[in-house]
Short mmCIF file of C-alpha atoms and ligand atoms in Angstrom, two decimals:
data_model
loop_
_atom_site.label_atom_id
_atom_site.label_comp_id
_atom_site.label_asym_id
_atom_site.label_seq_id
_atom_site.Cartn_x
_atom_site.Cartn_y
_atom_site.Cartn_z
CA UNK A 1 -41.88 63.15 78.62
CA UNK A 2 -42.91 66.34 80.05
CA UNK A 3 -42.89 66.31 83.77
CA UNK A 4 -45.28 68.05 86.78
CA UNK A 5 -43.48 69.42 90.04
CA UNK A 6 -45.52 69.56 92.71
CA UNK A 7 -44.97 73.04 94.13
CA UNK A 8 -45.33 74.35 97.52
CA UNK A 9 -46.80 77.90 98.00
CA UNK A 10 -46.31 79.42 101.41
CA UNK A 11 -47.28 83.49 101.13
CA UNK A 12 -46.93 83.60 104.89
CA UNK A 13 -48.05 86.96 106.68
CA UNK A 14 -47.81 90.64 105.76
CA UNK A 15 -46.10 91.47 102.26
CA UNK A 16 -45.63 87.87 101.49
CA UNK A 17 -48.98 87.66 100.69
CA UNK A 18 -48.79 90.13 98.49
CA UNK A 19 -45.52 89.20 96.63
CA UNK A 20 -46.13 85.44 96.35
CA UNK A 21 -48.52 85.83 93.96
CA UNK A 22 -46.99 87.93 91.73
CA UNK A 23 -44.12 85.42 91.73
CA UNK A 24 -47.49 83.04 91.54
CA UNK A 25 -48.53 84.86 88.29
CA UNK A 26 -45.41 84.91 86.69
CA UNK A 27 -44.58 81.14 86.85
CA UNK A 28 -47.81 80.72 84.93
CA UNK A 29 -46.66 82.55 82.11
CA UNK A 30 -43.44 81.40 82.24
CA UNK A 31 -44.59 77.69 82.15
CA UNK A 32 -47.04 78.26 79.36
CA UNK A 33 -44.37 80.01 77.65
CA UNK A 34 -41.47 77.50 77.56
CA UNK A 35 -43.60 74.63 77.86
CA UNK A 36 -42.26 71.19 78.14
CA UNK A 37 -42.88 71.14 82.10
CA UNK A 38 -46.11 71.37 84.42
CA UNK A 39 -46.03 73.30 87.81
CA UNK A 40 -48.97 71.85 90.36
CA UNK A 41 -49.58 74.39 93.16
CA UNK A 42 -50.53 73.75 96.44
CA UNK A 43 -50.82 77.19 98.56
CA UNK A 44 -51.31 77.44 102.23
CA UNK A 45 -51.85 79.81 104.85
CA UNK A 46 -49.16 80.11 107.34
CA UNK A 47 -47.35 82.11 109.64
CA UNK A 48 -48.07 84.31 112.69
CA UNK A 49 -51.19 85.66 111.37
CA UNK A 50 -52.68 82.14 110.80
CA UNK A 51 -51.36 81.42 113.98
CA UNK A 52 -53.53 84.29 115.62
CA UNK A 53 -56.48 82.82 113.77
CA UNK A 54 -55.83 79.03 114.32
CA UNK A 55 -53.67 78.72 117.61
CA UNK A 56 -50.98 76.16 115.22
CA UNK A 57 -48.63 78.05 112.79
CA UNK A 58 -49.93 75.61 109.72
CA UNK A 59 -52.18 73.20 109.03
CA UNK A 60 -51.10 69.82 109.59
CA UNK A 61 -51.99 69.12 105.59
CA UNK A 62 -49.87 71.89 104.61
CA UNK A 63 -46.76 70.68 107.28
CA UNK A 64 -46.76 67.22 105.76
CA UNK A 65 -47.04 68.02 101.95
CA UNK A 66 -44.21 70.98 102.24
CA UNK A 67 -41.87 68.74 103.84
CA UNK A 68 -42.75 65.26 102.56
CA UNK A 69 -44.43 65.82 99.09
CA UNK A 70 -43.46 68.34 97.58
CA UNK A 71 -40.70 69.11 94.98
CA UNK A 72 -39.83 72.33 95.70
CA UNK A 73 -41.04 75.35 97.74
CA UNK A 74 -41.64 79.34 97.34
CA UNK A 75 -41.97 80.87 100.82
CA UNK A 76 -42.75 84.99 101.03
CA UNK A 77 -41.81 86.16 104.87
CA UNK A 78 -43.33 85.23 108.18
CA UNK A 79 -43.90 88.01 110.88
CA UNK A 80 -46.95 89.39 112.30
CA UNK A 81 -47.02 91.54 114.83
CA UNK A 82 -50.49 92.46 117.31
CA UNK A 83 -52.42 96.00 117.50
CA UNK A 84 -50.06 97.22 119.50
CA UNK A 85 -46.95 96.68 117.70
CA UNK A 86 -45.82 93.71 119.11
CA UNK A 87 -44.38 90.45 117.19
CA UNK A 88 -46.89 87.79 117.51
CA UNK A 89 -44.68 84.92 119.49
CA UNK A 90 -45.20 81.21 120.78
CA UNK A 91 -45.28 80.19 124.10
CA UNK A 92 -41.77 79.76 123.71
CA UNK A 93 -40.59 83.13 122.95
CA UNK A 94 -39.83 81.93 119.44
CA UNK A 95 -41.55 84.26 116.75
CA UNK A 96 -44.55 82.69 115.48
CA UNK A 97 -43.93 81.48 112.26
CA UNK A 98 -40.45 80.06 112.87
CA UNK A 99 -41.38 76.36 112.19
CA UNK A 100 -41.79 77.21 108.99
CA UNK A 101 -39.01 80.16 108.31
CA UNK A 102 -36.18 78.62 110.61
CA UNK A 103 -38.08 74.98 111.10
CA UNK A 104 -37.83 73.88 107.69
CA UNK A 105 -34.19 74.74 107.24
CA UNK A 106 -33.25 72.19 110.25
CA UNK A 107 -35.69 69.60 109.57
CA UNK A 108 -34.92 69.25 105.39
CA UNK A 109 -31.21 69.80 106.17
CA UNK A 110 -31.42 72.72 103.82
CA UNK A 111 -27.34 73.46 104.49
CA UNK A 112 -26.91 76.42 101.91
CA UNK A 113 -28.60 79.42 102.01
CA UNK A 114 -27.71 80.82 98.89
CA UNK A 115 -27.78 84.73 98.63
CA UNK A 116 -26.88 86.11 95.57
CA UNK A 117 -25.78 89.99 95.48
CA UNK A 118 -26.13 90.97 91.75
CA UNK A 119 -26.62 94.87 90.85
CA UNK A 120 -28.73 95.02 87.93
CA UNK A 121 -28.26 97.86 85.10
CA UNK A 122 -30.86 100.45 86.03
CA UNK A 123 -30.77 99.74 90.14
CA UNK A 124 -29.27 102.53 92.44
CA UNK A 125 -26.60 101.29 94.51
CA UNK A 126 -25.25 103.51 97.47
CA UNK A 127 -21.48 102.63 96.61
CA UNK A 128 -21.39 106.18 94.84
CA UNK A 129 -18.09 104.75 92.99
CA UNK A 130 -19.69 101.38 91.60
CA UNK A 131 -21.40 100.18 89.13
CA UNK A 132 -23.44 96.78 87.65
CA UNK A 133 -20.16 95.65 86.70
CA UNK A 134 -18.37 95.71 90.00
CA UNK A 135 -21.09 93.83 91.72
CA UNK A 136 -21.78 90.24 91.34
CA UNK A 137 -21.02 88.03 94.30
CA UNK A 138 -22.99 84.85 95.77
CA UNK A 139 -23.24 84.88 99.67
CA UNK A 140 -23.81 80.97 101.18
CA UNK A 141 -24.51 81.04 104.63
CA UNK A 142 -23.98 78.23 106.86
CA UNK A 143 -27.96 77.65 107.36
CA UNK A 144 -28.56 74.42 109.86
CA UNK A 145 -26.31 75.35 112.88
CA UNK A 146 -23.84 77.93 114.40
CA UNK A 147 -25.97 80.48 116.56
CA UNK A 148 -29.38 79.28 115.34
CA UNK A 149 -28.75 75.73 117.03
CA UNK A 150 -31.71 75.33 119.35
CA UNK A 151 -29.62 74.85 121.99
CA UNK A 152 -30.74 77.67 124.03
CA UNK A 153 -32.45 78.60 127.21
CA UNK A 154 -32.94 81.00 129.65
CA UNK A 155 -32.99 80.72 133.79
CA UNK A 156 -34.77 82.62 136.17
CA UNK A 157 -36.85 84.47 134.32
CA UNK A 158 -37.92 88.18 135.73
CA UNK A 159 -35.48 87.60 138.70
CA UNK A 160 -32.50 90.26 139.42
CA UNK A 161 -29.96 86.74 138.58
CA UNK A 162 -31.48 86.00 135.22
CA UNK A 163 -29.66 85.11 132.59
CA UNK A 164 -29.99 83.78 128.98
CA UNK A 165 -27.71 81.98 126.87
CA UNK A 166 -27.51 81.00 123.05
CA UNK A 167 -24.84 78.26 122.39
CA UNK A 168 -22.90 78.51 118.59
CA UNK A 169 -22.77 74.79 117.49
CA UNK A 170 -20.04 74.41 114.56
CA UNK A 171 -19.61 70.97 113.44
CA UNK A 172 -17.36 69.14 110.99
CA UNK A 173 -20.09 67.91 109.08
CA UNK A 174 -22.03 70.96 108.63
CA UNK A 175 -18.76 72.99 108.05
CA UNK A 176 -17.61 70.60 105.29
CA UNK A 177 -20.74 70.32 102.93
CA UNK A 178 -21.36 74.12 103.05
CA UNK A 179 -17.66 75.30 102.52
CA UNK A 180 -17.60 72.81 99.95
CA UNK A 181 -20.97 73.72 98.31
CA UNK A 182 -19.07 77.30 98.02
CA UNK A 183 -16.34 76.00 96.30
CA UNK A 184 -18.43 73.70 93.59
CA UNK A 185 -20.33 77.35 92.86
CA UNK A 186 -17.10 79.22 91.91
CA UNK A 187 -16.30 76.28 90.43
CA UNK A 188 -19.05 76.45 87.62
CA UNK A 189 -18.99 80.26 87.94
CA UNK A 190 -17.31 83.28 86.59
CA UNK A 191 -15.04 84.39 88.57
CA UNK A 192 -15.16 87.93 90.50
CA UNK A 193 -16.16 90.93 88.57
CA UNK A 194 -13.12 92.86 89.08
CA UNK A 195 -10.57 90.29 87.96
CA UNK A 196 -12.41 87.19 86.52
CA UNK A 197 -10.33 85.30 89.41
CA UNK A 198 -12.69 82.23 90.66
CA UNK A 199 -12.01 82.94 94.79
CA UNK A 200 -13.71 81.68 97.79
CA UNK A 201 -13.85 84.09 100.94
CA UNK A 202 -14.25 82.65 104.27
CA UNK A 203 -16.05 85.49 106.57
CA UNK A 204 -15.37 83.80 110.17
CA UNK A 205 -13.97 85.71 113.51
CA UNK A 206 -11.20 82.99 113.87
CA UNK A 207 -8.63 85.57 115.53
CA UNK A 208 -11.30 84.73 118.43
CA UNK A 209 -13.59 82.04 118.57
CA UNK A 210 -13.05 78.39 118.34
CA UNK A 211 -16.25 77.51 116.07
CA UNK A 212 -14.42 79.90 113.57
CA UNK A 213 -10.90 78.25 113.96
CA UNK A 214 -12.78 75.01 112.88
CA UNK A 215 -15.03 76.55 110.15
CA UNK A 216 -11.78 78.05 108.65
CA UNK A 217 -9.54 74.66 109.18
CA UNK A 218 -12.03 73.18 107.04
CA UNK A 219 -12.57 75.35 104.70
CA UNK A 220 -8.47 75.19 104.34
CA UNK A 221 -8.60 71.00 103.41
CA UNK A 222 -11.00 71.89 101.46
CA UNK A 223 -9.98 74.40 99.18
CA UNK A 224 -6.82 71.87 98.55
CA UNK A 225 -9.77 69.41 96.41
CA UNK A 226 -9.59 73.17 94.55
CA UNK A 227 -6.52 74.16 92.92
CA UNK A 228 -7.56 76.51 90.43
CA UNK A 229 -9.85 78.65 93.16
CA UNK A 230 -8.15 81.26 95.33
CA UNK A 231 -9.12 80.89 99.14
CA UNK A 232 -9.30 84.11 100.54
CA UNK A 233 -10.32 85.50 104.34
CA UNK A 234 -11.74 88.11 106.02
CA UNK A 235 -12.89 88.91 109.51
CA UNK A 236 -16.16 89.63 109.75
CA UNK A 237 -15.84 92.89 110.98
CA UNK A 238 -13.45 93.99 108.51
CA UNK A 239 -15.40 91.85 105.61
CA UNK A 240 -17.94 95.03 105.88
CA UNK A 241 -15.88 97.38 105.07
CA UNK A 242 -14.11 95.19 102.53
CA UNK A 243 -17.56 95.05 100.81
CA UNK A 244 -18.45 98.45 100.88
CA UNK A 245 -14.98 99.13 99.78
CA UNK A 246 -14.39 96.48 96.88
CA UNK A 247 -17.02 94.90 96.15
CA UNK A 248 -15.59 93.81 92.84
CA UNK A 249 -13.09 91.28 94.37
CA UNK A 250 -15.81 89.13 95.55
CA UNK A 251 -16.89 86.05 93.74
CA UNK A 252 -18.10 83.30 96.03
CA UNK A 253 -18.32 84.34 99.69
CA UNK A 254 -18.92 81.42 102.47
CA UNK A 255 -20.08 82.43 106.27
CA UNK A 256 -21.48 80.39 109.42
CA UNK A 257 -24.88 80.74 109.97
CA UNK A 258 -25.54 84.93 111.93
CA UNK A 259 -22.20 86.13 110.63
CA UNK A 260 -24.24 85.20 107.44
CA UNK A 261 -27.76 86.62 108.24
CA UNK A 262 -25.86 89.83 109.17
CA UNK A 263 -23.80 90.35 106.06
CA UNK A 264 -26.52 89.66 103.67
CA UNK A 265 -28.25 92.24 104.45
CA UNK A 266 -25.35 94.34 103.95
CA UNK A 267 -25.42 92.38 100.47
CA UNK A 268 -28.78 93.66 100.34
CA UNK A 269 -28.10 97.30 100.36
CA UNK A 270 -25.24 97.33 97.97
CA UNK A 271 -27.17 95.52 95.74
CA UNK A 272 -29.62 98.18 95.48
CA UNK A 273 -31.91 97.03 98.47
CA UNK A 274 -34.31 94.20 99.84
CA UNK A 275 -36.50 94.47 97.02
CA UNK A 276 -34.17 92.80 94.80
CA UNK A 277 -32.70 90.09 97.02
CA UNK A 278 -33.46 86.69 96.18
CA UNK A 279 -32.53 83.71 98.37
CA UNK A 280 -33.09 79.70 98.24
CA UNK A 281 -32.05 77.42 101.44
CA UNK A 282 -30.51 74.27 99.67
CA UNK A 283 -30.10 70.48 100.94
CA UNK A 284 -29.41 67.37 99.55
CA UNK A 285 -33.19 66.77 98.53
CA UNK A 286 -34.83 69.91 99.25
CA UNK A 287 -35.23 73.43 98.19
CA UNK A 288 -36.97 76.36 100.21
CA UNK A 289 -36.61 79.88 98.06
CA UNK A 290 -37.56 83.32 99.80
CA UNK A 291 -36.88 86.66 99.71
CA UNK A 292 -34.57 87.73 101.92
CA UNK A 293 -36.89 90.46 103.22
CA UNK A 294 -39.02 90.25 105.75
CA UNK A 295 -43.43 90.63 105.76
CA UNK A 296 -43.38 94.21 106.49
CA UNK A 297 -47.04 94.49 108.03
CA UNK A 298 -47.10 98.11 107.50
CA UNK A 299 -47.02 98.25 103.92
CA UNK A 300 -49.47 95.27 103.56
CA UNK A 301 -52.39 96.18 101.15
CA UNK A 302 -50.80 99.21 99.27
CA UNK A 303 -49.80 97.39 96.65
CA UNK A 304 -46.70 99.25 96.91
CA UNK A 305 -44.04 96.04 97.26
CA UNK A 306 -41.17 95.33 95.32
CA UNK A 307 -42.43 92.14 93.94
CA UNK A 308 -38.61 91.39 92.36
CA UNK A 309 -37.30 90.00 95.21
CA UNK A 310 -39.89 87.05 95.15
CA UNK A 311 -39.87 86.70 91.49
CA UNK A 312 -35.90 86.34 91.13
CA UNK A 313 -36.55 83.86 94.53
CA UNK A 314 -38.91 81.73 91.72
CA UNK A 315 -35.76 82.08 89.10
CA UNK A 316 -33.67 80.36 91.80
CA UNK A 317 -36.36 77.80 92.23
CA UNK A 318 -37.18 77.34 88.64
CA UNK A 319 -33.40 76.90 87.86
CA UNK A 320 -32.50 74.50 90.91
CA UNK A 321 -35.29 72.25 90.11
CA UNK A 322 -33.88 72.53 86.11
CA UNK A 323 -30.58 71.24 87.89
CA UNK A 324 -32.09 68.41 90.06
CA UNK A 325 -33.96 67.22 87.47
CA UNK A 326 -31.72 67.85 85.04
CA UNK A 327 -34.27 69.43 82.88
CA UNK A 328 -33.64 72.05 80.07
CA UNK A 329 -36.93 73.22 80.21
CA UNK A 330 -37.26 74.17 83.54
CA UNK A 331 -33.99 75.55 83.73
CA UNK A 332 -34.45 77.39 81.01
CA UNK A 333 -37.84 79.28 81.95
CA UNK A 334 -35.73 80.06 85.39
CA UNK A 335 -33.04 81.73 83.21
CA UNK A 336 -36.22 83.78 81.13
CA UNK A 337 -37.40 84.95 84.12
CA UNK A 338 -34.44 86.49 85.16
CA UNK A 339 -33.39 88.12 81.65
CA UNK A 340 -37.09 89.90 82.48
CA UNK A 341 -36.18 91.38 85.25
CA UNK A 342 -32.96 92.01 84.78
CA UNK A 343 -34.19 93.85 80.83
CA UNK A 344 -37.43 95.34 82.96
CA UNK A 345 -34.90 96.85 85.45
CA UNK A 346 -32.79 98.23 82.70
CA UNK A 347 -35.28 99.90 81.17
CA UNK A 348 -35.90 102.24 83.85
CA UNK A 349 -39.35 103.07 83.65
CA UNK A 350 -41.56 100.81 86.05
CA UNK A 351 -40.57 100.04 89.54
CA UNK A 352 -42.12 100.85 92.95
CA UNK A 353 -41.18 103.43 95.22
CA UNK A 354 -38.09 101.65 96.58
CA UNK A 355 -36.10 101.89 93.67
CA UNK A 356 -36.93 105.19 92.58
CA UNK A 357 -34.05 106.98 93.77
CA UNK A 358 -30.83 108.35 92.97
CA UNK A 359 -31.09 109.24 89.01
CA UNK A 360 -34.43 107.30 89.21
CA UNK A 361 -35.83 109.74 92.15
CA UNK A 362 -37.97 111.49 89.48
CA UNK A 363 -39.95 108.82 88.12
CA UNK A 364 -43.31 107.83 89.23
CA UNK A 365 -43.95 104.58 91.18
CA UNK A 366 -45.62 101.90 90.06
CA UNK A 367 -47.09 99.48 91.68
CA UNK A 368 -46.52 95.39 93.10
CA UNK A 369 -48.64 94.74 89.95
CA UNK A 370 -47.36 96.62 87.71
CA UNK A 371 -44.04 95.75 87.88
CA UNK A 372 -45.60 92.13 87.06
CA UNK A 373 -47.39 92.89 84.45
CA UNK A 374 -44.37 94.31 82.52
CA UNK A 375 -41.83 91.49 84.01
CA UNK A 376 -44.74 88.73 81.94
CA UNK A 377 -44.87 91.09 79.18
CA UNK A 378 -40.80 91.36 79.19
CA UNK A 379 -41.05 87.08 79.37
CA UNK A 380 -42.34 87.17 75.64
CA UNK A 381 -40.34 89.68 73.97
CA UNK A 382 -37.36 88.12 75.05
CA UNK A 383 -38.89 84.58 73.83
CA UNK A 384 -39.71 85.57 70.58
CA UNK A 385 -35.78 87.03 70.51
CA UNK A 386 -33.74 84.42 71.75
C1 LIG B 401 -33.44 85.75 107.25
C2 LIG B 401 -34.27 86.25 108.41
C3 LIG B 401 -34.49 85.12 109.40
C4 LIG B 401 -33.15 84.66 109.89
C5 LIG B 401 -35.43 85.51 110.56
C6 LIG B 401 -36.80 85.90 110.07
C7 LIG B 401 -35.53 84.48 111.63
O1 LIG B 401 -33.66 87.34 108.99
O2 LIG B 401 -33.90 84.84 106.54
O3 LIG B 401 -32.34 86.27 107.03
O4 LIG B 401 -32.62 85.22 110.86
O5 LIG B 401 -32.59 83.76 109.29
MN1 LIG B 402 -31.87 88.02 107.97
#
């Protein structure tokens, strides 16, 4: 029997609304394509613009379906800021918005934030030396703890004495399902690019700090449930370089929560930029997939967004809830939508501005829509071919 997920749509503020519903447009053609599974939408305004308007950062309706109804959700960015440049906050100095962006990954338990950092054929990389082939590696950040732990404060606020301080939880608990979510992905996967070898890289500072020395003594047991991976470290600090250097002998790469945040948007970069990173925050019920870019207010309304980043985010969905539900279909039409983008991407000949550089500099760019249009037309050539 064919079944209906009940989907969550969350645009959000600035470019979000803008790339949601391209991601929006192609899951309608995808769905009518493969067939065999319904999609039911249910978009909502959120964010720090809504928050402007309204004086709450979502409705109450759209809180309790997002974190109680619905099967899965597509989020775009949150971030607005006011006329004079300014990020629109709450009275707490958190950004408005971050119920929803940072509030739903502690309140689902969504553990895994799952970055991967593919470059696709036809995407400029500034690694001058690499190529598609050396780069292929899946970041999972630590998402419900570390740094991010709201246990935070500040005292005596405007005086000469004041001080703030952010406290880096790292439990056992949190620690163990992540590390080993890492491992169950090389697991299944193919090895790194460079040598086939399935390896697991723990990216910790555990020379200094004792959250680290725990992260990594965990991550030690339990790569033992793992014979057949390699465990591998790194230093943060030197990971960077590592990256930039060899990129290649990454496969699976495991971080607590800001170490994380910071290196994948390094990830980003060598992956050709933000407009092709894809993310999904992943717990034991629950899905949340974004971009990893942000809303970018300034570019809101040209039309000029790389609408990829959203649309691979809707792969990820499309494929997790395939997974879940253990459903072909749905799986499948996440898998379509990728071969799209990755054959649209190949091609060479639409993309916006942001990827027309290096020995794309002299194309044209074309536009959010655009590069739609020709990812839903690339959904049905490949159909008919496969
Ligand atoms: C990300 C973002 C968020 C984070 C911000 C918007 C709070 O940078 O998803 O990487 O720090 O996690
Ligand atoms: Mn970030």
């Amino acid at each position: 029997m064919s079944r209906t997920y009940k989907i969550s749509i969350l645009p959000g503020d600035g470019i979000g609304r803008e790339v949601v519903p391209q991601a929006v447009s192609v899951l309608r053609a995808v769905e009518e394509l493969v067939g065999g599974f319904q999609t039911e939408l249910h978009e909502f305004e959120c964010g720090g613009e809504f928050y402007l308007r309204e004086g709450r950062e979502w409705s109450i309706e759209a809180e309790e379906f997002t974190k109680r109804e619905a099967d899965a959700v597509l989020l775009g960015a949150i971030g607005a800021v006011k006329k004079d440049g300014s990020s629109v906050k709450l009275p707490d100095g958190n950004l408005a918005g971050y119920s929803i962006v940072i509030g739903l990954r502690m309140e689902l338990d969504l553990y895994a934030n799952v970055r991967p950092v593919k470059l696709y054929e036809g995407v400029w990389t500034p690694l001058s030396d690499k190529r598609p082939d050396d780069i292929d590696m899946t970041i999972i950040r630590e998402n419900t703890e570390g740094l991010y732990s709201p246990t935070r404060g500040t005292l005596k606020r405007g005086d000469k004495a004041e001080l703030a301080i952010d406290t880096r939880v790292i439990t056992r608990k949190g620690s163990e399902r992540v590390i080993r979510y890492a491992f169950q992905l090389a697991a299944n996967g193919h090895g790194a690019p460079g040598d086939g070898q399935k390896r697991v890289t723990c990216v910790d500072k555990s020379n200094l700090l004792a959250g680290c020395q725990l992260f990594r003594s965990i991550f030690n047991e339990i790569a033992i449930e793992y014979p057949g991976i390699e465990k591998d470290y790194a230093y943060v600090d030197a990971w960077t370089q590592w990256c930039l250097r060899k990129p290649e002998y990454y496969n699976v790469v495991v971080a607590p929560n800001e170490f994380g945040d910071i290196i994948t948007d390094l990830g980003a970069a060598v992956q050709g930029g933000l407009g092709v990173a894809p993310a999904g925050n992943i717990g034991i019920k629950h899905g949340v997939f974004e971009p990893v870019h942000g809303s970018a207010p300034k570019y809101y309304g040209s039309n000029s967004a790389n609408p990829i980043a959203a649309i691979l985010s809707l792969s990820m969905l499309l494929e997790w809830l395939g997974l879940e539900h253990r459903d072909k279909k749905v799986k499948s039409a996440g898998e379509l939508v990728k071969a799209s983008v990755s054959e649209i991407l190949k091609e060479g000949k639409i993309r916006t501005q942001d990827l027309c550089v290096g020995p794309w500099s002299a194309i044209s760019p074309s536009s959010t829509e655009d590069v739609t249009s020709a990812i839903i037309k690339g959904l049905k050539r490949i159909q008919i071919t496969r």
